[in-house]
Amino acid sequence: MKLPHHLLAAIGLSLVTLSALADALVIEHAQVRAVPPGSPTSAAFMSLHNPGEQDVKLVGAGSPAAEAVELHRHADVDGVMQMRQVPEIVIPAGGRTELQPGGWHMMLIGLTEPLVEGESVRIELELETGETQALDAPIKRILESGANDHAHDHE
């Protein structure tokens, strides 16, 4: 059976698009901070690797475990560390961005369920392109200093 050229072109374009989607981000070392029952917030951390040739922008996130998930960054403002909400987190082409205590991270606000150590939380990342990537992040006890179970690259 011979396929028309326009159909072959459409199939080829679809495969290229699917390949690009599959390579958007590699998510490693994801974890959510365990908090005492009744706590209104927690934080999520992970390593985001972009194997692609173009920057990827993380513009939002969601989770059934929280009413809202916001992108945040700690920054030095006049000698005082302050946490601020940011509109996006850029993962450079061929690079890595670490979401870790004291730096970039996600805040889970208005927790809708207890975050018990040893369980996991579903998080859906929203990219500027409209694509989403879902992951299940284990809930762990995480130290404020950023000392947890993996090494970090710093900007």
Short mmCIF file of C-alpha atoms in Angstrom, two decimals:
data_model
loop_
_atom_site.label_atom_id
_atom_site.label_comp_id
_atom_site.label_asym_id
_atom_site.label_seq_id
_atom_site.Cartn_x
_atom_site.Cartn_y
_atom_site.Cartn_z
CA MET A 1 0.00 0.00 0.00
CA LYS A 2 1.37 3.35 -1.04
CA LEU A 3 0.62 6.40 1.19
CA PRO A 4 0.11 9.88 -0.28
CA HIS A 5 3.05 12.29 0.23
CA HIS A 6 1.01 14.72 2.34
CA LEU A 7 0.06 11.88 4.71
CA LEU A 8 3.69 10.79 5.02
CA ALA A 9 4.72 14.39 5.74
CA ALA A 10 2.03 14.70 8.43
CA ILE A 11 3.14 11.45 10.07
CA GLY A 12 6.78 12.55 10.00
CA LEU A 13 5.93 15.94 11.54
CA SER A 14 3.89 14.21 14.26
CA LEU A 15 6.81 11.94 15.15
CA VAL A 16 9.19 14.92 15.36
CA THR A 17 6.68 16.76 17.60
CA LEU A 18 6.25 13.72 19.87
CA SER A 19 10.02 13.33 20.09
CA ALA A 20 10.40 16.98 21.12
CA LEU A 21 7.67 16.59 23.77
CA ALA A 22 9.33 13.52 25.22
CA ASP A 23 12.60 15.43 25.64
CA ALA A 24 11.13 18.57 27.29
CA LEU A 25 12.48 17.92 30.82
CA VAL A 26 14.16 15.17 32.76
CA ILE A 27 13.00 15.38 36.38
CA GLU A 28 15.28 13.92 39.05
CA HIS A 29 15.43 13.84 42.85
CA ALA A 30 11.88 15.17 43.26
CA GLN A 31 10.70 15.46 46.84
CA VAL A 32 8.13 17.29 48.93
CA ARG A 33 8.82 18.45 52.48
CA ALA A 34 6.96 16.45 55.15
CA VAL A 35 5.09 18.83 57.47
CA PRO A 36 3.13 18.35 60.72
CA PRO A 37 -0.64 17.74 60.42
CA GLY A 38 -2.56 21.00 60.02
CA SER A 39 0.33 22.86 58.36
CA PRO A 40 -1.03 25.10 55.60
CA THR A 41 2.03 24.95 53.32
CA SER A 42 4.92 22.80 52.19
CA ALA A 43 7.59 22.99 49.51
CA ALA A 44 8.66 20.84 46.57
CA PHE A 45 12.20 20.46 45.31
CA MET A 46 13.74 18.69 42.32
CA SER A 47 16.41 18.80 39.67
CA LEU A 48 15.17 19.82 36.21
CA HIS A 49 17.41 18.87 33.28
CA ASN A 50 16.73 20.17 29.78
CA PRO A 51 18.40 17.92 27.20
CA GLY A 52 16.94 19.97 24.36
CA GLU A 53 18.43 22.70 22.20
CA GLN A 54 16.05 25.45 23.37
CA ASP A 55 15.39 26.88 26.83
CA VAL A 56 12.32 25.48 28.59
CA LYS A 57 10.24 27.76 30.82
CA LEU A 58 8.34 26.32 33.76
CA VAL A 59 5.39 28.71 34.20
CA GLY A 60 3.23 26.92 36.75
CA ALA A 61 2.35 23.76 38.58
CA GLY A 62 -0.58 22.09 40.28
CA SER A 63 -1.25 19.30 42.73
CA PRO A 64 -4.33 17.63 44.19
CA ALA A 65 -2.56 17.94 47.58
CA ALA A 66 -2.79 21.77 47.55
CA GLU A 67 -5.19 24.53 46.59
CA ALA A 68 -2.34 26.26 44.73
CA VAL A 69 1.26 25.61 43.74
CA GLU A 70 3.45 28.68 43.22
CA LEU A 71 6.95 29.09 41.81
CA HIS A 72 9.26 30.83 44.30
CA ARG A 73 12.86 31.91 44.77
CA HIS A 74 14.84 33.04 47.79
CA ALA A 75 16.83 36.17 46.99
CA ASP A 76 19.11 38.51 48.90
CA VAL A 77 17.38 41.89 49.15
CA ASP A 78 19.54 44.49 50.90
CA GLY A 79 21.30 41.79 52.93
CA VAL A 80 18.08 40.01 53.93
CA MET A 81 16.99 36.71 52.40
CA GLN A 82 13.42 37.00 51.14
CA MET A 83 11.17 34.48 49.43
CA ARG A 84 9.37 35.85 46.39
CA GLN A 85 6.91 34.40 43.93
CA VAL A 86 8.26 34.34 40.36
CA PRO A 87 6.35 34.05 37.06
CA GLU A 88 8.66 31.41 35.60
CA ILE A 89 11.74 29.29 36.10
CA VAL A 90 14.00 28.91 33.05
CA ILE A 91 15.78 25.63 32.44
CA PRO A 92 18.55 26.46 29.93
CA ALA A 93 19.09 24.41 26.79
CA GLY A 94 21.39 21.52 27.61
CA GLY A 95 21.43 22.66 31.24
CA ARG A 96 20.00 22.00 34.65
CA THR A 97 18.10 24.08 37.19
CA GLU A 98 17.99 22.96 40.81
CA LEU A 99 14.88 23.55 42.90
CA GLN A 100 16.23 23.36 46.44
CA PRO A 101 15.84 24.90 49.90
CA GLY A 102 17.19 28.45 49.91
CA GLY A 103 16.82 28.87 46.13
CA TRP A 104 14.28 28.09 43.43
CA HIS A 105 11.40 25.92 44.71
CA MET A 106 7.65 25.34 44.52
CA MET A 107 5.32 26.25 47.38
CA LEU A 108 2.29 24.02 47.95
CA ILE A 109 -0.26 26.39 49.49
CA GLY A 110 -3.52 25.46 51.19
CA LEU A 111 -2.72 21.80 51.72
CA THR A 112 -5.76 19.61 51.15
CA GLU A 113 -4.31 16.46 52.73
CA PRO A 114 -1.66 15.54 55.29
CA LEU A 115 1.85 15.18 53.86
CA VAL A 116 3.13 12.06 55.57
CA GLU A 117 6.75 11.02 55.23
CA GLY A 118 7.07 7.93 53.04
CA GLU A 119 4.02 8.70 50.89
CA SER A 120 4.07 10.67 47.63
CA VAL A 121 2.44 13.74 46.11
CA ARG A 122 1.32 14.11 42.49
CA ILE A 123 2.61 17.34 40.88
CA GLU A 124 1.89 18.50 37.35
CA LEU A 125 4.38 20.95 35.84
CA GLU A 126 3.10 23.50 33.31
CA LEU A 127 5.50 24.62 30.57
CA GLU A 128 5.29 27.84 28.55
CA THR A 129 4.47 25.78 25.44
CA GLY A 130 1.28 24.52 27.07
CA GLU A 131 2.73 21.06 27.63
CA THR A 132 2.47 19.43 31.04
CA GLN A 133 4.64 16.88 32.79
CA ALA A 134 3.36 14.93 35.77
CA LEU A 135 5.41 13.31 38.49
CA ASP A 136 4.94 11.62 41.85
CA ALA A 137 7.28 13.19 44.39
CA PRO A 138 8.09 11.26 47.57
CA ILE A 139 7.39 13.07 50.83
CA LYS A 140 10.59 13.35 52.89
CA ARG A 141 11.99 15.13 55.90
CA ILE A 142 14.12 17.86 54.30
CA LEU A 143 16.62 20.06 56.11
CA GLU A 144 16.41 23.85 55.65
CA SER A 145 20.07 24.08 54.67
CA GLY A 146 19.39 22.13 51.50
CA ALA A 147 21.28 19.13 52.81
CA ASN A 148 19.29 16.18 51.53
CA ASP A 149 20.09 13.06 49.59
CA HIS A 150 21.76 14.49 46.48
CA ALA A 151 24.37 16.97 45.36
CA HIS A 152 23.42 20.33 43.86
CA ASP A 153 24.70 22.46 41.02
CA HIS A 154 24.47 26.17 41.83
CA GLU A 155 23.82 29.04 39.45
#
